[in-house]
């Protein structure tokens, strides 16, 4: 972090019997740039205290203190203390940073408290009605949590948590980056207080020209003067035989972002060429698959389109009492896919998927066809928000595809590989 970072705190808390405020769900995000719009508000609704607090904090030590307090389960909102409850200290913690294949490496930590006591349906209905009648109305707890991007208290399978994210002080501006005709143009925006000598940038061209396709190019970045609170760095690199190129941005020896750039004129996948003709850079497919507010129907269509790009023949079912997508590989392997954008219906989808796989397997077996069916549950949420264990997935024989996996698959559509080998390789419950 640098001095002068912006802070965004979102919280849902409820008064305990002793009058203290107990955190039901909260997040703390630190960014190098101010928020484009100030959405700060706090409301007391019955025994709930909810809100969002946004501000720019000048001193890095103050920022660190906010993070340290959150790690210990405490959030301070204008002098008011909110506390995460856990019987055993220290808290339980989890982090996406343990995943070695992340493409964007922000700092991440989830502080996990104890489960909140079960509430009666009457109590939950009263809380929803109180939020609907508030001076700043929300359509119940689920709408409030969705506005904040937090798991819905009482409904989410995970216990109360504080999720901390710290964005790096420099990043690639993807909208201003392009690979065309063996020339890669990149733009990096950096916090004005970041020493640009700490920035490293590596390039890998594919198929390239052997070892010459791999090089460090940070010294070629041309840095501008500070403008609108940021310093811009631009680079134009000449590459050889570059159908695609991987850029790796690092700060102080730590990876910030890995990003593939594709030359649209050199796509080797003719399916990709056909789709890109009408969906430039796959913008609509990416939006339907990766955006957290994805409409369920569009999510299904996006997953089907992604399967098509990977070389499969997907069918989106019209019948409602069926898997969302039936997939056929060129070699005749069959997979069924259930799609979900929410945590609430996850277990229901999992159960239906297992039942439908069994029914289809029996039908194919009686007809003398290959009865091995691959069952896939595609979820629009990040893996750390999906409260299902690998043991449960392994026991049911279902492959989970999370948001990270979908993003990785979109980056592979240029050279997708053999679809049959992909299905044959699925043996574990997690696709990496």
GROMACS .gro file of C-alpha atoms in nm:
model
  432
    1UNK     CA    1   0.000   0.000   0.000
    2UNK     CA    2   0.087   0.365  -0.035
    3UNK     CA    3  -0.028   0.672   0.153
    4UNK     CA    4  -0.363   0.807   0.031
    5UNK     CA    5  -0.559   0.491  -0.039
    6UNK     CA    6  -0.940   0.487  -0.046
    7UNK     CA    7  -1.132   0.266   0.198
    8UNK     CA    8  -1.469   0.102   0.138
    9UNK     CA    9  -1.629  -0.070   0.440
   10UNK     CA   10  -1.965  -0.248   0.406
   11UNK     CA   11  -2.135  -0.407   0.703
   12UNK     CA   12  -2.449  -0.573   0.834
   13UNK     CA   13  -2.456  -0.599   1.214
   14UNK     CA   14  -2.714  -0.673   1.481
   15UNK     CA   15  -2.737  -0.576   1.848
   16UNK     CA   16  -2.650  -0.853   2.095
   17UNK     CA   17  -2.814  -0.898   2.435
   18UNK     CA   18  -2.537  -0.694   2.601
   19UNK     CA   19  -2.591  -0.402   2.362
   20UNK     CA   20  -2.276  -0.461   2.153
   21UNK     CA   21  -2.304  -0.481   1.775
   22UNK     CA   22  -2.235  -0.826   1.633
   23UNK     CA   23  -2.115  -0.848   1.273
   24UNK     CA   24  -2.328  -1.070   1.050
   25UNK     CA   25  -2.136  -0.996   0.729
   26UNK     CA   26  -1.879  -0.731   0.637
   27UNK     CA   27  -1.611  -0.641   0.387
   28UNK     CA   28  -1.319  -0.399   0.385
   29UNK     CA   29  -1.167  -0.300   0.051
   30UNK     CA   30  -0.867  -0.071  -0.003
   31UNK     CA   31  -0.806   0.084  -0.344
   32UNK     CA   32  -0.532   0.312  -0.484
   33UNK     CA   33  -0.794   0.546  -0.639
   34UNK     CA   34  -1.097   0.717  -0.486
   35UNK     CA   35  -1.438   0.563  -0.548
   36UNK     CA   36  -1.605   0.704  -0.861
   37UNK     CA   37  -1.922   0.768  -0.657
   38UNK     CA   38  -1.972   0.821  -0.285
   39UNK     CA   39  -2.228   0.563  -0.170
   40UNK     CA   40  -2.175   0.610   0.204
   41UNK     CA   41  -2.471   0.568   0.436
   42UNK     CA   42  -2.551   0.420   0.778
   43UNK     CA   43  -2.891   0.318   0.906
   44UNK     CA   44  -3.029   0.174   1.226
   45UNK     CA   45  -3.325  -0.046   1.138
   46UNK     CA   46  -3.473  -0.203   1.447
   47UNK     CA   47  -3.185  -0.387   1.612
   48UNK     CA   48  -2.984  -0.384   1.288
   49UNK     CA   49  -2.701  -0.140   1.214
   50UNK     CA   50  -2.611  -0.150   0.843
   51UNK     CA   51  -2.422   0.071   0.604
   52UNK     CA   52  -2.129   0.157   0.383
   53UNK     CA   53  -1.841   0.388   0.472
   54UNK     CA   54  -1.617   0.532   0.203
   55UNK     CA   55  -1.327   0.769   0.253
   56UNK     CA   56  -0.973   0.846   0.141
   57UNK     CA   57  -0.719   0.783   0.417
   58UNK     CA   58  -0.392   0.972   0.380
   59UNK     CA   59  -0.166   0.788   0.627
   60UNK     CA   60  -0.058   0.433   0.551
   61UNK     CA   61  -0.031   0.361   0.925
   62UNK     CA   62  -0.403   0.439   0.962
   63UNK     CA   63  -0.480   0.201   0.677
   64UNK     CA   64  -0.274  -0.072   0.840
   65UNK     CA   65  -0.454  -0.015   1.169
   66UNK     CA   66  -0.792  -0.066   0.996
   67UNK     CA   67  -0.666  -0.394   0.852
   68UNK     CA   68  -0.513  -0.511   1.182
   69UNK     CA   69  -0.837  -0.439   1.368
   70UNK     CA   70  -1.035  -0.634   1.110
   71UNK     CA   71  -0.797  -0.929   1.144
   72UNK     CA   72  -0.879  -0.927   1.516
   73UNK     CA   73  -1.252  -0.916   1.436
   74UNK     CA   74  -1.322  -0.545   1.495
   75UNK     CA   75  -1.453  -0.273   1.262
   76UNK     CA   76  -1.480   0.088   1.379
   77UNK     CA   77  -1.742   0.305   1.207
   78UNK     CA   78  -1.715   0.669   1.320
   79UNK     CA   79  -1.633   0.569   1.676
   80UNK     CA   80  -1.881   0.282   1.691
   81UNK     CA   81  -1.737  -0.066   1.741
   82UNK     CA   82  -1.868  -0.366   1.547
   83UNK     CA   83  -1.733  -0.704   1.650
   84UNK     CA   84  -1.713  -1.048   1.492
   85UNK     CA   85  -1.792  -1.318   1.747
   86UNK     CA   86  -1.593  -1.639   1.788
   87UNK     CA   87  -1.569  -1.858   2.098
   88UNK     CA   88  -1.213  -1.964   2.018
   89UNK     CA   89  -0.935  -1.720   1.946
   90UNK     CA   90  -0.761  -1.656   1.718
   91UNK     CA   91  -1.027  -1.662   1.447
   92UNK     CA   92  -1.035  -1.905   1.160
   93UNK     CA   93  -0.891  -1.759   0.841
   94UNK     CA   94  -0.889  -1.841   0.471
   95UNK     CA   95  -0.734  -1.668   0.171
   96UNK     CA   96  -0.748  -1.683  -0.207
   97UNK     CA   97  -0.375  -1.612  -0.199
   98UNK     CA   98  -0.323  -1.983  -0.134
   99UNK     CA   99  -0.440  -2.042  -0.493
  100UNK     CA  100  -0.130  -2.040  -0.711
  101UNK     CA  101  -0.308  -1.981  -1.043
  102UNK     CA  102  -0.490  -1.653  -0.977
  103UNK     CA  103  -0.479  -1.407  -1.266
  104UNK     CA  104  -0.530  -1.095  -1.053
  105UNK     CA  105  -0.343  -1.109  -0.724
  106UNK     CA  106  -0.496  -0.865  -0.480
  107UNK     CA  107  -0.428  -0.923  -0.111
  108UNK     CA  108  -0.715  -1.123   0.037
  109UNK     CA  109  -0.806  -1.252   0.380
  110UNK     CA  110  -1.134  -1.383   0.515
  111UNK     CA  111  -1.182  -1.365   0.894
  112UNK     CA  112  -1.438  -1.627   0.999
  113UNK     CA  113  -1.652  -1.607   1.313
  114UNK     CA  114  -1.901  -1.839   1.478
  115UNK     CA  115  -2.232  -1.926   1.316
  116UNK     CA  116  -2.517  -1.701   1.414
  117UNK     CA  117  -2.798  -1.874   1.608
  118UNK     CA  118  -3.087  -1.999   1.396
  119UNK     CA  119  -3.370  -1.749   1.365
  120UNK     CA  120  -3.740  -1.825   1.333
  121UNK     CA  121  -3.923  -1.754   1.009
  122UNK     CA  122  -4.125  -1.488   1.194
  123UNK     CA  123  -3.807  -1.309   1.305
  124UNK     CA  124  -3.659  -1.316   0.954
  125UNK     CA  125  -3.984  -1.182   0.807
  126UNK     CA  126  -3.985  -0.900   1.064
  127UNK     CA  127  -3.627  -0.804   0.972
  128UNK     CA  128  -3.720  -0.801   0.603
  129UNK     CA  129  -4.022  -0.582   0.671
  130UNK     CA  130  -3.813  -0.341   0.880
  131UNK     CA  131  -3.569  -0.298   0.590
  132UNK     CA  132  -3.857  -0.242   0.346
  133UNK     CA  133  -3.997   0.029   0.572
  134UNK     CA  134  -3.665   0.204   0.633
  135UNK     CA  135  -3.605   0.564   0.518
  136UNK     CA  136  -3.361   0.408   0.267
  137UNK     CA  137  -3.564   0.102   0.167
  138UNK     CA  138  -3.427  -0.239   0.070
  139UNK     CA  139  -3.641  -0.534  -0.030
  140UNK     CA  140  -3.538  -0.743   0.267
  141UNK     CA  141  -3.207  -0.885   0.384
  142UNK     CA  142  -3.125  -1.055   0.056
  143UNK     CA  143  -3.158  -0.729  -0.137
  144UNK     CA  144  -2.942  -0.544   0.119
  145UNK     CA  145  -2.671  -0.812   0.108
  146UNK     CA  146  -2.683  -0.812  -0.273
  147UNK     CA  147  -2.635  -0.432  -0.280
  148UNK     CA  148  -2.325  -0.470  -0.063
  149UNK     CA  149  -2.198  -0.779  -0.244
  150UNK     CA  150  -2.206  -0.970   0.086
  151UNK     CA  151  -2.342  -1.317   0.166
  152UNK     CA  152  -2.698  -1.290   0.293
  153UNK     CA  153  -2.707  -1.338   0.672
  154UNK     CA  154  -2.918  -1.629   0.799
  155UNK     CA  155  -2.945  -1.772   0.444
  156UNK     CA  156  -2.581  -1.819   0.342
  157UNK     CA  157  -2.429  -2.153   0.442
  158UNK     CA  158  -2.108  -1.984   0.557
  159UNK     CA  159  -2.077  -1.826   0.904
  160UNK     CA  160  -2.037  -1.448   0.961
  161UNK     CA  161  -1.714  -1.318   0.810
  162UNK     CA  162  -1.509  -1.007   0.744
  163UNK     CA  163  -1.358  -1.017   0.395
  164UNK     CA  164  -1.051  -0.796   0.345
  165UNK     CA  165  -0.917  -0.703   0.001
  166UNK     CA  166  -0.629  -0.470  -0.079
  167UNK     CA  167  -0.577  -0.374  -0.441
  168UNK     CA  168  -0.217  -0.328  -0.564
  169UNK     CA  169  -0.082   0.022  -0.633
  170UNK     CA  170  -0.034  -0.051  -1.005
  171UNK     CA  171  -0.218  -0.254  -1.266
  172UNK     CA  172  -0.257  -0.307  -1.640
  173UNK     CA  173  -0.534  -0.101  -1.798
  174UNK     CA  174  -0.679  -0.380  -2.010
  175UNK     CA  175  -0.902  -0.155  -2.216
  176UNK     CA  176  -0.589   0.025  -2.342
  177UNK     CA  177  -0.387  -0.292  -2.415
  178UNK     CA  178  -0.382  -0.466  -2.752
  179UNK     CA  179  -0.191  -0.729  -2.952
  180UNK     CA  180  -0.197  -0.678  -3.327
  181UNK     CA  181   0.039  -0.782  -3.606
  182UNK     CA  182   0.319  -0.890  -3.364
  183UNK     CA  183   0.306  -0.561  -3.175
  184UNK     CA  184   0.192  -0.558  -2.812
  185UNK     CA  185   0.079  -0.222  -2.672
  186UNK     CA  186   0.043  -0.207  -2.292
  187UNK     CA  187  -0.064   0.063  -2.049
  188UNK     CA  188   0.009   0.053  -1.675
  189UNK     CA  189  -0.146   0.291  -1.423
  190UNK     CA  190   0.039   0.340  -1.095
  191UNK     CA  191  -0.029   0.517  -0.767
  192UNK     CA  192   0.162   0.851  -0.765
  193UNK     CA  193   0.362   0.748  -0.455
  194UNK     CA  194   0.470   0.412  -0.592
  195UNK     CA  195   0.836   0.394  -0.690
  196UNK     CA  196   0.827   0.286  -1.054
  197UNK     CA  197   1.163   0.111  -1.008
  198UNK     CA  198   0.975  -0.158  -0.813
  199UNK     CA  199   0.764  -0.247  -1.121
  200UNK     CA  200   0.865  -0.552  -1.327
  201UNK     CA  201   0.697  -0.660  -1.650
  202UNK     CA  202   0.761  -0.992  -1.825
  203UNK     CA  203   0.635  -1.097  -2.170
  204UNK     CA  204   0.588  -1.440  -2.328
  205UNK     CA  205   0.492  -1.465  -2.697
  206UNK     CA  206   0.319  -1.779  -2.833
  207UNK     CA  207   0.421  -1.964  -3.046
  208UNK     CA  208   0.715  -1.725  -3.050
  209UNK     CA  209   1.074  -1.789  -3.153
  210UNK     CA  210   1.213  -2.015  -2.882
  211UNK     CA  211   1.377  -1.853  -2.580
  212UNK     CA  212   1.368  -1.517  -2.756
  213UNK     CA  213   0.992  -1.513  -2.691
  214UNK     CA  214   1.055  -1.467  -2.316
  215UNK     CA  215   1.188  -1.137  -2.184
  216UNK     CA  216   1.171  -0.866  -1.919
  217UNK     CA  217   1.066  -0.525  -2.053
  218UNK     CA  218   1.006  -0.298  -1.752
  219UNK     CA  219   1.295  -0.072  -1.851
  220UNK     CA  220   1.109   0.005  -2.177
  221UNK     CA  221   0.804   0.150  -1.999
  222UNK     CA  222   0.767   0.525  -2.057
  223UNK     CA  223   0.623   0.687  -1.746
  224UNK     CA  224   0.424   1.011  -1.770
  225UNK     CA  225   0.385   1.290  -1.519
  226UNK     CA  226   0.118   1.249  -1.252
  227UNK     CA  227  -0.227   1.326  -1.391
  228UNK     CA  228  -0.566   1.284  -1.221
  229UNK     CA  229  -0.409   1.108  -0.926
  230UNK     CA  230  -0.215   0.846  -1.119
  231UNK     CA  231   0.100   0.794  -1.321
  232UNK     CA  232   0.061   0.622  -1.661
  233UNK     CA  233   0.324   0.398  -1.816
  234UNK     CA  234   0.309   0.290  -2.181
  235UNK     CA  235   0.501   0.027  -2.372
  236UNK     CA  236   0.502  -0.097  -2.730
  237UNK     CA  237   0.690  -0.425  -2.771
  238UNK     CA  238   0.780  -0.584  -3.103
  239UNK     CA  239   0.729  -0.962  -3.090
  240UNK     CA  240   0.789  -1.248  -3.332
  241UNK     CA  241   0.527  -1.506  -3.432
  242UNK     CA  242   0.288  -1.379  -3.166
  243UNK     CA  243  -0.059  -1.523  -3.206
  244UNK     CA  244  -0.100  -1.444  -2.837
  245UNK     CA  245   0.112  -1.299  -2.560
  246UNK     CA  246   0.122  -1.333  -2.183
  247UNK     CA  247   0.205  -1.021  -1.979
  248UNK     CA  248   0.310  -1.063  -1.614
  249UNK     CA  249   0.309  -0.750  -1.398
  250UNK     CA  250   0.495  -0.759  -1.065
  251UNK     CA  251   0.562  -0.509  -0.787
  252UNK     CA  252   0.852  -0.561  -0.552
  253UNK     CA  253   0.885  -0.926  -0.653
  254UNK     CA  254   0.515  -1.007  -0.599
  255UNK     CA  255   0.284  -1.092  -0.889
  256UNK     CA  256   0.004  -0.843  -0.947
  257UNK     CA  257  -0.154  -0.963  -1.271
  258UNK     CA  258  -0.109  -1.229  -1.539
  259UNK     CA  259  -0.299  -1.152  -1.855
  260UNK     CA  260  -0.322  -1.315  -2.199
  261UNK     CA  261  -0.365  -1.090  -2.501
  262UNK     CA  262  -0.489  -1.240  -2.828
  263UNK     CA  263  -0.445  -1.115  -3.183
  264UNK     CA  264  -0.801  -1.149  -3.321
  265UNK     CA  265  -0.667  -1.182  -3.675
  266UNK     CA  266  -0.464  -1.494  -3.587
  267UNK     CA  267  -0.716  -1.712  -3.404
  268UNK     CA  268  -0.646  -2.080  -3.469
  269UNK     CA  269  -0.985  -2.187  -3.334
  270UNK     CA  270  -1.235  -2.142  -3.619
  271UNK     CA  271  -1.521  -2.152  -3.369
  272UNK     CA  272  -1.365  -1.852  -3.198
  273UNK     CA  273  -1.338  -1.666  -3.530
  274UNK     CA  274  -1.707  -1.728  -3.598
  275UNK     CA  275  -1.821  -1.613  -3.253
  276UNK     CA  276  -1.592  -1.308  -3.245
  277UNK     CA  277  -1.737  -1.190  -3.574
  278UNK     CA  278  -2.056  -1.105  -3.382
  279UNK     CA  279  -1.925  -1.071  -3.025
  280UNK     CA  280  -1.602  -0.872  -3.041
  281UNK     CA  281  -1.347  -0.992  -2.783
  282UNK     CA  282  -1.624  -1.216  -2.640
  283UNK     CA  283  -1.750  -0.922  -2.434
  284UNK     CA  284  -2.107  -1.049  -2.401
  285UNK     CA  285  -1.999  -1.404  -2.319
  286UNK     CA  286  -1.754  -1.279  -2.057
  287UNK     CA  287  -2.020  -1.057  -1.906
  288UNK     CA  288  -2.279  -1.335  -1.886
  289UNK     CA  289  -2.032  -1.579  -1.729
  290UNK     CA  290  -1.819  -1.364  -1.498
  291UNK     CA  291  -2.026  -1.073  -1.369
  292UNK     CA  292  -2.163  -1.134  -1.017
  293UNK     CA  293  -2.509  -0.996  -1.105
  294UNK     CA  294  -2.543  -1.239  -1.392
  295UNK     CA  295  -2.899  -1.333  -1.485
  296UNK     CA  296  -2.937  -1.713  -1.437
  297UNK     CA  297  -3.066  -1.765  -1.792
  298UNK     CA  298  -2.783  -1.561  -1.942
  299UNK     CA  299  -2.535  -1.749  -1.724
  300UNK     CA  300  -2.656  -2.079  -1.872
  301UNK     CA  301  -2.627  -1.939  -2.225
  302UNK     CA  302  -2.280  -1.805  -2.148
  303UNK     CA  303  -2.160  -2.140  -2.015
  304UNK     CA  304  -2.303  -2.314  -2.324
  305UNK     CA  305  -2.124  -2.064  -2.550
  306UNK     CA  306  -1.798  -2.125  -2.364
  307UNK     CA  307  -1.839  -2.502  -2.409
  308UNK     CA  308  -1.893  -2.444  -2.781
  309UNK     CA  309  -1.571  -2.242  -2.801
  310UNK     CA  310  -1.386  -2.524  -2.624
  311UNK     CA  311  -1.491  -2.768  -2.897
  312UNK     CA  312  -1.797  -2.932  -2.741
  313UNK     CA  313  -2.149  -2.959  -2.877
  314UNK     CA  314  -2.371  -2.814  -2.601
  315UNK     CA  315  -2.751  -2.818  -2.591
  316UNK     CA  316  -2.942  -2.583  -2.363
  317UNK     CA  317  -3.250  -2.777  -2.259
  318UNK     CA  318  -3.596  -2.625  -2.307
  319UNK     CA  319  -3.758  -2.877  -2.072
  320UNK     CA  320  -3.737  -2.752  -1.712
  321UNK     CA  321  -3.718  -3.096  -1.548
  322UNK     CA  322  -3.377  -3.169  -1.697
  323UNK     CA  323  -3.011  -3.066  -1.669
  324UNK     CA  324  -2.949  -2.709  -1.778
  325UNK     CA  325  -2.704  -2.819  -2.050
  326UNK     CA  326  -2.632  -3.155  -2.214
  327UNK     CA  327  -2.285  -3.172  -2.368
  328UNK     CA  328  -2.141  -3.407  -2.628
  329UNK     CA  329  -1.770  -3.431  -2.710
  330UNK     CA  330  -1.646  -3.510  -3.063
  331UNK     CA  331  -1.563  -3.863  -2.943
  332UNK     CA  332  -1.911  -3.926  -2.808
  333UNK     CA  333  -1.852  -3.861  -2.438
  334UNK     CA  334  -2.150  -3.711  -2.258
  335UNK     CA  335  -2.160  -3.457  -1.978
  336UNK     CA  336  -2.449  -3.287  -1.804
  337UNK     CA  337  -2.415  -2.940  -1.656
  338UNK     CA  338  -2.619  -2.764  -1.390
  339UNK     CA  339  -2.568  -2.388  -1.361
  340UNK     CA  340  -2.622  -2.169  -1.057
  341UNK     CA  341  -2.549  -1.806  -0.975
  342UNK     CA  342  -2.645  -1.829  -0.606
  343UNK     CA  343  -2.537  -2.004  -0.289
  344UNK     CA  344  -2.895  -2.058  -0.171
  345UNK     CA  345  -2.984  -2.320  -0.436
  346UNK     CA  346  -2.641  -2.487  -0.447
  347UNK     CA  347  -2.731  -2.805  -0.256
  348UNK     CA  348  -3.056  -2.838  -0.450
  349UNK     CA  349  -2.868  -2.817  -0.779
  350UNK     CA  350  -2.612  -3.070  -0.656
  351UNK     CA  351  -2.882  -3.321  -0.562
  352UNK     CA  352  -3.065  -3.282  -0.892
  353UNK     CA  353  -2.741  -3.323  -1.085
  354UNK     CA  354  -2.662  -3.655  -0.914
  355UNK     CA  355  -3.015  -3.787  -0.972
  356UNK     CA  356  -3.021  -3.685  -1.337
  357UNK     CA  357  -2.678  -3.832  -1.402
  358UNK     CA  358  -2.799  -4.163  -1.262
  359UNK     CA  359  -3.117  -4.162  -1.471
  360UNK     CA  360  -2.932  -4.078  -1.794
  361UNK     CA  361  -2.661  -4.335  -1.723
  362UNK     CA  362  -2.923  -4.608  -1.681
  363UNK     CA  363  -3.096  -4.510  -2.004
  364UNK     CA  364  -2.773  -4.512  -2.204
  365UNK     CA  365  -2.666  -4.843  -2.051
  366UNK     CA  366  -2.995  -5.012  -2.144
  367UNK     CA  367  -2.952  -4.881  -2.499
  368UNK     CA  368  -2.601  -5.027  -2.527
  369UNK     CA  369  -2.422  -4.692  -2.519
  370UNK     CA  370  -2.137  -4.573  -2.302
  371UNK     CA  371  -2.292  -4.512  -1.962
  372UNK     CA  372  -2.015  -4.298  -1.808
  373UNK     CA  373  -2.158  -3.949  -1.762
  374UNK     CA  374  -1.950  -3.655  -1.643
  375UNK     CA  375  -2.152  -3.436  -1.405
  376UNK     CA  376  -2.051  -3.070  -1.379
  377UNK     CA  377  -2.188  -2.802  -1.149
  378UNK     CA  378  -2.100  -2.456  -1.285
  379UNK     CA  379  -2.124  -2.174  -1.032
  380UNK     CA  380  -2.084  -1.802  -1.100
  381UNK     CA  381  -1.933  -1.744  -0.754
  382UNK     CA  382  -1.565  -1.755  -0.654
  383UNK     CA  383  -1.455  -2.082  -0.496
  384UNK     CA  384  -1.410  -1.935  -0.149
  385UNK     CA  385  -1.777  -1.832  -0.143
  386UNK     CA  386  -1.903  -2.181  -0.224
  387UNK     CA  387  -1.958  -2.367   0.101
  388UNK     CA  388  -1.906  -2.723  -0.017
  389UNK     CA  389  -1.616  -2.946   0.077
  390UNK     CA  390  -1.399  -3.139  -0.163
  391UNK     CA  391  -1.499  -3.454   0.028
  392UNK     CA  392  -1.868  -3.397  -0.055
  393UNK     CA  393  -1.788  -3.338  -0.421
  394UNK     CA  394  -1.566  -3.645  -0.432
  395UNK     CA  395  -1.837  -3.854  -0.266
  396UNK     CA  396  -2.099  -3.748  -0.520
  397UNK     CA  397  -1.859  -3.762  -0.816
  398UNK     CA  398  -1.948  -3.409  -0.926
  399UNK     CA  399  -1.699  -3.166  -1.077
  400UNK     CA  400  -1.728  -2.811  -0.948
  401UNK     CA  401  -1.645  -2.528  -1.187
  402UNK     CA  402  -1.619  -2.193  -1.008
  403UNK     CA  403  -1.578  -1.838  -1.136
  404UNK     CA  404  -1.198  -1.875  -1.138
  405UNK     CA  405  -1.224  -2.188  -1.356
  406UNK     CA  406  -1.461  -2.017  -1.598
  407UNK     CA  407  -1.221  -1.723  -1.630
  408UNK     CA  408  -0.931  -1.960  -1.698
  409UNK     CA  409  -1.135  -2.145  -1.962
  410UNK     CA  410  -1.214  -1.817  -2.139
  411UNK     CA  411  -0.842  -1.748  -2.156
  412UNK     CA  412  -0.787  -2.089  -2.320
  413UNK     CA  413  -1.036  -2.062  -2.607
  414UNK     CA  414  -0.763  -1.958  -2.852
  415UNK     CA  415  -0.602  -2.304  -2.824
  416UNK     CA  416  -0.859  -2.515  -2.637
  417UNK     CA  417  -0.702  -2.857  -2.685
  418UNK     CA  418  -0.883  -3.188  -2.729
  419UNK     CA  419  -1.234  -3.183  -2.573
  420UNK     CA  420  -1.231  -3.560  -2.522
  421UNK     CA  421  -0.904  -3.546  -2.335
  422UNK     CA  422  -1.047  -3.269  -2.118
  423UNK     CA  423  -1.348  -3.481  -2.020
  424UNK     CA  424  -1.134  -3.790  -1.974
  425UNK     CA  425  -0.901  -3.599  -1.742
  426UNK     CA  426  -1.179  -3.503  -1.501
  427UNK     CA  427  -1.125  -3.728  -1.206
  428UNK     CA  428  -1.118  -3.485  -0.913
  429UNK     CA  429  -1.405  -3.271  -0.785
  430UNK     CA  430  -1.222  -2.945  -0.854
  431UNK     CA  431  -1.128  -2.831  -1.203
  432UNK     CA  432  -0.806  -2.626  -1.197
   0.00000   0.00000   0.00000
